[in-house]
CSV table of C-alpha atoms (C1' of nucleotides) in Angstrom, one decimal:
chain,number,residue,atom,x,y,z
A,96,MET,CA,-131.3,-59.2,33.6
A,97,VAL,CA,-129.1,-58.7,30.7
A,98,VAL,CA,-125.4,-58.8,31.2
A,99,GLY,CA,-125.1,-59.8,34.8
A,100,GLU,CA,-121.4,-60.6,34.3
A,101,LEU,CA,-120.5,-57.2,33.0
A,102,THR,CA,-119.9,-54.6,35.7
A,103,GLU,CA,-119.8,-50.9,35.0
A,104,ASP,CA,-116.0,-51.0,35.4
A,105,ALA,CA,-115.7,-53.8,32.9
A,106,VAL,CA,-117.8,-51.8,30.4
A,107,ASP,CA,-115.6,-48.8,31.1
A,108,GLY,CA,-112.5,-50.8,30.3
A,109,LEU,CA,-114.0,-52.4,27.3
A,110,PHE,CA,-115.0,-49.2,25.6
A,111,HIS,CA,-111.9,-47.4,26.7
A,112,ALA,CA,-109.7,-50.1,25.2
A,113,LEU,CA,-111.7,-49.9,21.9
A,114,ALA,CA,-111.4,-46.1,21.8
A,115,ASP,CA,-107.9,-46.1,20.3
A,116,PRO,CA,-107.0,-46.8,16.7
A,117,THR,CA,-103.7,-48.5,17.6
A,118,ARG,CA,-105.5,-50.8,20.0
A,119,ARG,CA,-108.2,-51.6,17.4
A,120,ASP,CA,-105.5,-52.4,14.9
A,121,ILE,CA,-103.7,-54.7,17.4
A,122,LEU,CA,-107.0,-56.5,17.8
A,123,ARG,CA,-107.3,-57.0,14.1
A,124,ARG,CA,-103.7,-58.2,13.8
A,125,CYS,CA,-103.9,-60.6,16.7
A,126,ALA,CA,-107.1,-62.1,15.5
A,127,ALA,CA,-105.7,-63.0,12.0
A,128,ASP,CA,-102.2,-63.8,13.3
A,129,GLU,CA,-100.7,-64.6,16.7
A,130,PRO,CA,-97.7,-62.4,16.8
A,131,SER,CA,-95.3,-61.9,19.7
A,132,VAL,CA,-95.3,-58.5,21.4
A,133,SER,CA,-92.0,-57.5,19.9
A,134,ARG,CA,-93.2,-58.4,16.4
A,135,LEU,CA,-96.3,-56.5,17.0
A,136,ALA,CA,-94.3,-53.5,18.1
A,137,ARG,CA,-92.3,-53.4,14.9
A,138,ALA,CA,-95.6,-52.8,13.0
A,139,TYR,CA,-96.2,-49.4,14.7
A,140,PRO,CA,-94.2,-46.1,14.7
A,141,MET,CA,-93.8,-46.1,18.4
A,142,SER,CA,-91.6,-47.7,21.0
A,143,PHE,CA,-91.8,-51.3,22.2
A,144,ALA,CA,-92.9,-50.1,25.6
A,145,ALA,CA,-95.8,-48.1,24.2
A,146,VAL,CA,-97.1,-51.1,22.3
A,147,GLN,CA,-96.6,-53.2,25.4
A,148,LYS,CA,-98.9,-50.8,27.3
A,149,HIS,CA,-101.5,-50.9,24.6
A,150,VAL,CA,-101.5,-54.7,24.8
A,151,ALA,CA,-101.8,-54.4,28.6
A,152,VAL,CA,-104.9,-52.3,28.3
A,153,LEU,CA,-106.4,-54.8,25.9
A,154,GLU,CA,-105.5,-57.6,28.2
A,155,ARG,CA,-107.1,-55.9,31.2
A,156,ALA,CA,-110.2,-55.4,29.2
A,157,GLY,CA,-110.2,-59.1,28.4
A,158,LEU,CA,-110.0,-58.4,24.7
A,159,VAL,CA,-106.7,-60.3,24.2
A,160,THR,CA,-104.9,-63.1,25.9
A,161,LYS,CA,-101.1,-63.8,26.1
A,162,GLU,CA,-99.6,-67.2,25.8
A,163,SER,CA,-96.0,-67.8,26.9
A,164,ARG,CA,-94.0,-69.6,24.2
A,165,GLY,CA,-90.4,-69.7,25.2
A,166,ARG,CA,-89.1,-66.2,25.6
A,167,GLU,CA,-91.9,-64.8,23.7
A,168,GLN,CA,-95.5,-63.8,24.6
A,169,LEU,CA,-97.9,-64.6,21.8
A,170,VAL,CA,-100.9,-62.2,21.7
A,171,ARG,CA,-104.2,-63.4,20.5
A,172,THR,CA,-107.5,-61.6,20.3
A,173,ASP,CA,-110.4,-63.2,22.3
A,174,VAL,CA,-113.0,-63.1,19.6
A,175,GLY,CA,-115.8,-63.7,22.1
A,176,ALA,CA,-114.8,-60.6,24.0
A,177,VAL,CA,-116.0,-58.3,21.3
A,178,GLY,CA,-119.3,-60.1,21.8
A,179,ARG,CA,-119.2,-58.7,25.3
A,180,ALA,CA,-118.9,-55.2,24.0
A,181,ARG,CA,-121.9,-56.0,21.9
A,182,LEU,CA,-123.8,-57.1,24.9
A,183,ALA,CA,-122.9,-53.9,26.6
A,184,LEU,CA,-124.5,-52.0,23.8
A,185,ASP,CA,-127.5,-54.3,24.0
A,186,ASP,CA,-127.8,-53.4,27.6
A,187,LEU,CA,-127.8,-49.7,26.8
A,188,GLU,CA,-130.3,-50.1,24.1
A,189,SER,CA,-132.6,-52.3,26.1
A,190,THR,CA,-133.3,-49.3,28.4
A,191,TRP,CA,-135.1,-47.4,25.8
A,192,ARG,CA,-136.3,-50.3,23.7
A,193,GLY,CA,-138.2,-52.1,26.4
A,194,ARG,CA,-138.5,-55.8,27.0
A,195,VAL,CA,-140.8,-56.6,24.2
A,196,ASP,CA,-138.5,-55.2,21.6
A,197,ARG,CA,-135.6,-56.9,23.2
A,198,MET,CA,-137.3,-60.3,23.0
A,199,SER,CA,-138.0,-59.8,19.4
A,200,ALA,CA,-134.4,-59.0,18.9
A,201,LEU,CA,-133.5,-62.3,20.5
A,202,LEU,CA,-136.0,-64.1,18.3
A,203,ALA,CA,-134.5,-62.5,15.2
A,204,ALA,CA,-131.0,-63.5,16.4
A,205,GLY,CA,-132.2,-67.0,16.7
A,206,THR,CA,-133.8,-67.3,13.3
A,207,GLU,CA,-130.7,-65.9,11.7
A,208,PRO,CA,-127.5,-68.1,11.3
A,209,GLU,CA,-125.3,-66.1,13.6
A,210,ARG,CA,-121.7,-66.9,13.9
A,211,LYS,CA,-121.2,-70.2,15.6
A,212,THR,CA,-117.4,-70.0,15.7
A,213,SER,CA,-117.5,-67.2,18.3
A,214,THR,CA,-119.4,-68.2,21.3
A,215,ILE,CA,-120.5,-65.1,23.2
A,216,ARG,CA,-119.7,-66.0,26.8
A,217,GLY,CA,-120.6,-63.6,29.5
A,218,THR,CA,-118.1,-65.3,31.7
A,219,GLY,CA,-114.8,-63.6,31.5
B,85,MET,CA,-127.1,-43.0,5.1
B,86,VAL,CA,-124.2,-45.3,4.3
B,87,VAL,CA,-122.5,-46.3,7.5
B,88,GLY,CA,-119.3,-47.3,5.9
B,89,GLU,CA,-118.4,-43.6,6.3
B,90,LEU,CA,-117.3,-44.1,9.8
B,91,THR,CA,-113.9,-42.7,10.1
B,92,GLU,CA,-111.4,-43.8,12.7
B,93,ASP,CA,-111.8,-40.5,14.5
B,94,ALA,CA,-115.6,-41.1,14.6
B,95,VAL,CA,-115.1,-44.5,16.1
B,96,ASP,CA,-112.6,-43.1,18.6
B,97,GLY,CA,-115.2,-40.5,19.6
B,98,LEU,CA,-118.0,-43.1,19.8
B,99,PHE,CA,-116.1,-45.5,22.1
B,100,HIS,CA,-114.6,-42.8,24.1
B,101,ALA,CA,-118.0,-41.3,24.8
B,102,LEU,CA,-119.3,-44.7,25.8
B,103,ALA,CA,-116.4,-45.4,28.1
B,104,ASP,CA,-117.8,-43.4,31.0
B,105,PRO,CA,-120.5,-44.5,33.4
B,106,THR,CA,-122.0,-41.0,33.8
B,107,ARG,CA,-122.2,-40.5,30.0
B,108,ARG,CA,-123.8,-43.9,29.6
B,109,ASP,CA,-126.4,-43.0,32.3
B,110,ILE,CA,-127.0,-39.7,30.5
B,111,LEU,CA,-127.7,-41.7,27.3
B,112,ARG,CA,-130.2,-43.9,29.2
B,113,ARG,CA,-132.0,-40.9,30.7
B,114,CYS,CA,-132.2,-38.9,27.5
B,115,ALA,CA,-133.6,-41.9,25.7
B,116,ALA,CA,-136.4,-42.4,28.1
B,117,ASP,CA,-137.0,-38.7,28.8
B,118,GLU,CA,-135.9,-35.4,27.1
B,119,PRO,CA,-134.6,-33.4,30.0
B,120,SER,CA,-132.9,-30.0,29.9
B,121,VAL,CA,-129.2,-29.8,30.7
B,122,SER,CA,-129.8,-28.3,34.1
B,123,ARG,CA,-132.4,-30.9,35.0
B,124,LEU,CA,-130.0,-33.5,33.9
B,125,ALA,CA,-127.2,-31.9,36.0
B,126,ARG,CA,-129.4,-32.1,39.2
B,127,ALA,CA,-129.4,-35.9,38.8
B,128,TYR,CA,-125.6,-36.2,39.4
B,129,PRO,CA,-123.3,-35.4,42.3
B,130,MET,CA,-121.3,-33.0,40.2
B,131,SER,CA,-121.4,-29.4,39.0
B,132,PHE,CA,-123.6,-28.2,36.2
B,133,ALA,CA,-120.5,-27.4,34.1
B,134,ALA,CA,-119.2,-31.0,34.5
B,135,VAL,CA,-122.5,-32.5,33.2
B,136,GLN,CA,-122.5,-29.9,30.4
B,137,LYS,CA,-119.1,-31.2,29.3
B,138,HIS,CA,-120.3,-34.8,29.3
B,139,VAL,CA,-123.2,-33.8,27.2
B,140,ALA,CA,-120.8,-32.0,24.8
B,141,VAL,CA,-118.7,-35.2,24.5
B,142,LEU,CA,-121.8,-37.2,23.7
B,143,GLU,CA,-123.0,-34.5,21.2
B,144,ARG,CA,-119.6,-34.5,19.4
B,145,ALA,CA,-119.8,-38.3,19.1
B,146,GLY,CA,-123.3,-37.9,17.6
B,147,LEU,CA,-124.9,-39.9,20.4
B,148,VAL,CA,-127.2,-37.1,21.5
B,149,THR,CA,-128.8,-34.0,20.0
B,150,LYS,CA,-129.8,-30.8,21.6
B,151,GLU,CA,-133.0,-28.9,20.8
B,152,SER,CA,-133.5,-25.3,21.8
B,153,ARG,CA,-136.7,-24.7,23.6
B,154,GLY,CA,-136.9,-21.2,25.0
B,155,ARG,CA,-134.1,-20.8,27.4
B,156,GLU,CA,-133.6,-24.5,27.8
B,157,GLN,CA,-131.6,-27.1,25.7
B,158,LEU,CA,-133.5,-30.4,25.6
B,159,VAL,CA,-131.1,-33.3,25.3
B,160,ARG,CA,-132.2,-36.4,23.5
B,161,THR,CA,-130.4,-39.7,22.7
B,162,ASP,CA,-130.0,-40.5,19.1
B,163,VAL,CA,-131.1,-44.1,19.1
B,164,GLY,CA,-129.6,-44.8,15.8
B,165,ALA,CA,-126.2,-43.7,16.9
B,166,VAL,CA,-125.8,-46.7,19.1
B,167,GLY,CA,-126.3,-48.7,16.0
B,168,ARG,CA,-123.2,-47.0,14.6
B,169,ALA,CA,-121.2,-48.2,17.5
B,170,ARG,CA,-122.5,-51.7,16.8
B,171,LEU,CA,-121.4,-51.3,13.2
B,172,ALA,CA,-117.9,-50.3,14.3
B,173,LEU,CA,-117.8,-53.6,16.2
B,174,ASP,CA,-119.1,-55.4,13.1
B,175,ASP,CA,-116.3,-53.8,11.1
B,176,LEU,CA,-113.7,-55.0,13.7
B,177,GLU,CA,-115.1,-58.5,13.7
B,178,SER,CA,-115.5,-58.8,9.9
B,179,THR,CA,-111.8,-58.0,9.5
B,180,TRP,CA,-110.6,-61.1,11.3
B,181,ARG,CA,-113.6,-63.3,10.4
B,182,GLY,CA,-112.6,-63.0,6.8
B,183,ARG,CA,-109.0,-63.6,7.4
B,184,VAL,CA,-109.5,-66.5,9.8
B,185,ASP,CA,-111.8,-68.0,7.3
B,186,ARG,CA,-109.2,-67.7,4.5
B,187,MET,CA,-106.5,-69.2,6.7
B,188,SER,CA,-108.7,-72.1,7.7
B,189,ALA,CA,-109.2,-72.8,4.1
B,190,LEU,CA,-105.5,-72.8,3.3
B,191,LEU,CA,-104.8,-75.0,6.3
B,192,ALA,CA,-107.5,-77.4,5.3
B,193,ALA,CA,-106.2,-77.6,1.8
B,194,GLY,CA,-102.5,-78.0,2.6
B,195,THR,CA,-102.3,-79.8,5.9
B,196,GLU,CA,-104.3,-81.0,8.8
B,197,PRO,CA,-107.1,-78.7,9.8
B,198,GLU,CA,-105.5,-78.3,13.3
B,199,ARG,CA,-104.3,-75.0,14.8
B,200,LYS,CA,-101.2,-73.5,13.3
B,201,THR,CA,-99.4,-74.6,16.5
B,202,SER,CA,-98.6,-77.7,14.6
B,203,THR,CA,-94.9,-78.3,13.9
B,204,ILE,CA,-93.4,-75.3,12.1
B,205,ARG,CA,-90.0,-76.7,11.2
B,206,GLY,CA,-89.4,-80.4,11.0
B,207,THR,CA,-92.0,-82.9,11.7
B,208,GLY,CA,-91.0,-83.3,15.3
C,8,DC,C1',-70.2,-69.8,29.8
C,9,DT,C1',-71.4,-65.3,26.5
C,10,DC,C1',-74.3,-63.0,23.5
C,11,DA,C1',-78.5,-61.6,21.6
C,12,DC,C1',-83.2,-61.2,22.0
C,13,DC,C1',-87.9,-60.7,24.3
C,14,DT,C1',-90.3,-59.1,28.0
C,15,DA,C1',-91.7,-56.6,32.3
C,16,DC,C1',-91.5,-52.7,35.0
C,17,DA,C1',-90.1,-48.2,36.7
C,18,DA,C1',-89.3,-43.2,36.2
C,19,DC,C1',-90.3,-39.3,33.7
C,20,DC,C1',-92.6,-35.8,30.6
C,21,DA,C1',-96.4,-33.6,27.7
C,22,DT,C1',-101.0,-33.6,26.8
C,23,DT,C1',-105.7,-34.6,27.7
C,24,DT,C1',-109.4,-35.5,30.7
C,25,DG,C1',-112.7,-34.7,34.5
C,26,DG,C1',-113.7,-31.9,37.8
C,27,DT,C1',-114.1,-27.0,40.0
C,28,DG,C1',-115.6,-22.0,40.1
C,29,DG,C1',-116.7,-17.6,37.9
C,30,DT,C1',-118.6,-14.6,34.4
C,31,DA,C1',-121.4,-13.1,30.5
C,32,DG,C1',-125.5,-13.4,27.6
C,33,DG,C1',-130.2,-14.8,26.6
C,34,DT,C1',-135.1,-15.9,28.1
C,35,DT,C1',-139.2,-16.2,31.1
C,36,DA,C1',-141.8,-14.2,34.9
C,37,DG,C1',-143.5,-10.3,37.8
D,63,DC,C1',-137.7,-2.4,34.0
D,64,DT,C1',-135.8,-6.2,37.7
D,65,DA,C1',-135.3,-10.8,39.2
D,66,DA,C1',-134.6,-15.5,38.5
D,67,DC,C1',-133.2,-19.0,35.6
D,68,DC,C1',-130.6,-21.7,31.9
D,69,DT,C1',-126.8,-22.0,29.1
D,70,DA,C1',-122.1,-21.2,27.0
D,71,DC,C1',-117.6,-20.4,27.8
D,72,DC,C1',-113.4,-19.1,30.3
D,73,DA,C1',-109.4,-20.1,33.6
D,74,DC,C1',-107.7,-23.2,36.7
D,75,DC,C1',-106.3,-27.7,39.0
D,76,DA,C1',-105.6,-32.8,40.0
D,77,DA,C1',-105.4,-37.1,37.9
D,78,DA,C1',-105.0,-40.1,34.2
D,79,DT,C1',-103.3,-41.1,29.5
D,80,DG,C1',-99.8,-41.9,25.9
D,81,DG,C1',-95.5,-41.5,24.9
D,82,DT,C1',-90.4,-41.8,26.0
D,83,DT,C1',-86.0,-43.9,28.0
D,84,DG,C1',-83.6,-47.0,31.0
D,85,DT,C1',-82.9,-51.1,33.7
D,86,DA,C1',-83.4,-55.8,35.1
D,87,DG,C1',-84.7,-60.7,34.4
D,88,DG,C1',-85.6,-64.8,31.6
D,89,DT,C1',-84.8,-67.6,27.4
D,90,DG,C1',-82.4,-69.6,23.2
D,91,DA,C1',-78.3,-70.0,20.3
D,92,DG,C1',-73.4,-70.5,19.7
DNA sequence: CTCACCTACAACCATTTGGTGGTAGGTTAG
DNA sequence: CTAACCTACCACCAAATGGTTGTAGGTGAG
């Protein structure tokens, strides 16, 4: 039992969303700032609709959330969602690492001061 | 090997290769075992050529290696490569962790340590 | 109200992807 | 040698992706 919350489709969407440099840049921008979609769009050499689609892909993957503020939609990166991608990698690795190694990884994570500000929630 | 040498293209290839359930399953199989391409192909409800393409995608991403043994090509998962994907996620996270940390410091020094949703113009 | 702006959504197009089959070359067995 | 097998590579096709433009609706300012 590893990532019970993450279905194969969810992992597909997660990695697919991450497999694009524009989308990864959007993630960086919307983690440091909280721009509207149109302001985001001005940062890239493509149309507003194209950026809108990228944001939609990220939103479907659960990597960003949108918050209505007036006539704008503020986009913000869900920091914990990247933790879900990490869990998907853990799940992959656990296959060939075995349970003992996995447990030691958990122990190592416990002894080290991991980030507390980004709670890794399996619930999406 | 320094891992900071991950180019954007490399990250693209990594995540794209991981964004497919068949390819992820191939990774699991070829980490536990070291099957030939044809034996691998028999495990999936698709043609040999299709599986061959999936293996090629994984190989280009550096996730598996092929070893010639007679007339066969044994496929094996490069365990360290998944670590590279993890580092790509680390890179993503570190970007905004640093910036968020800096912004928090600025906010703490200047005004109340609340979110930046506090009044922007006027004091309300 | 009008005007400007932001957003969502549709239609459309070029390219890529994921699948198919077929063919050619190399290797092991008989 | 022939036969059987494994692999690489080709052409082809349907579907998805990434981009474009255009249109319609909602919101804020004057």
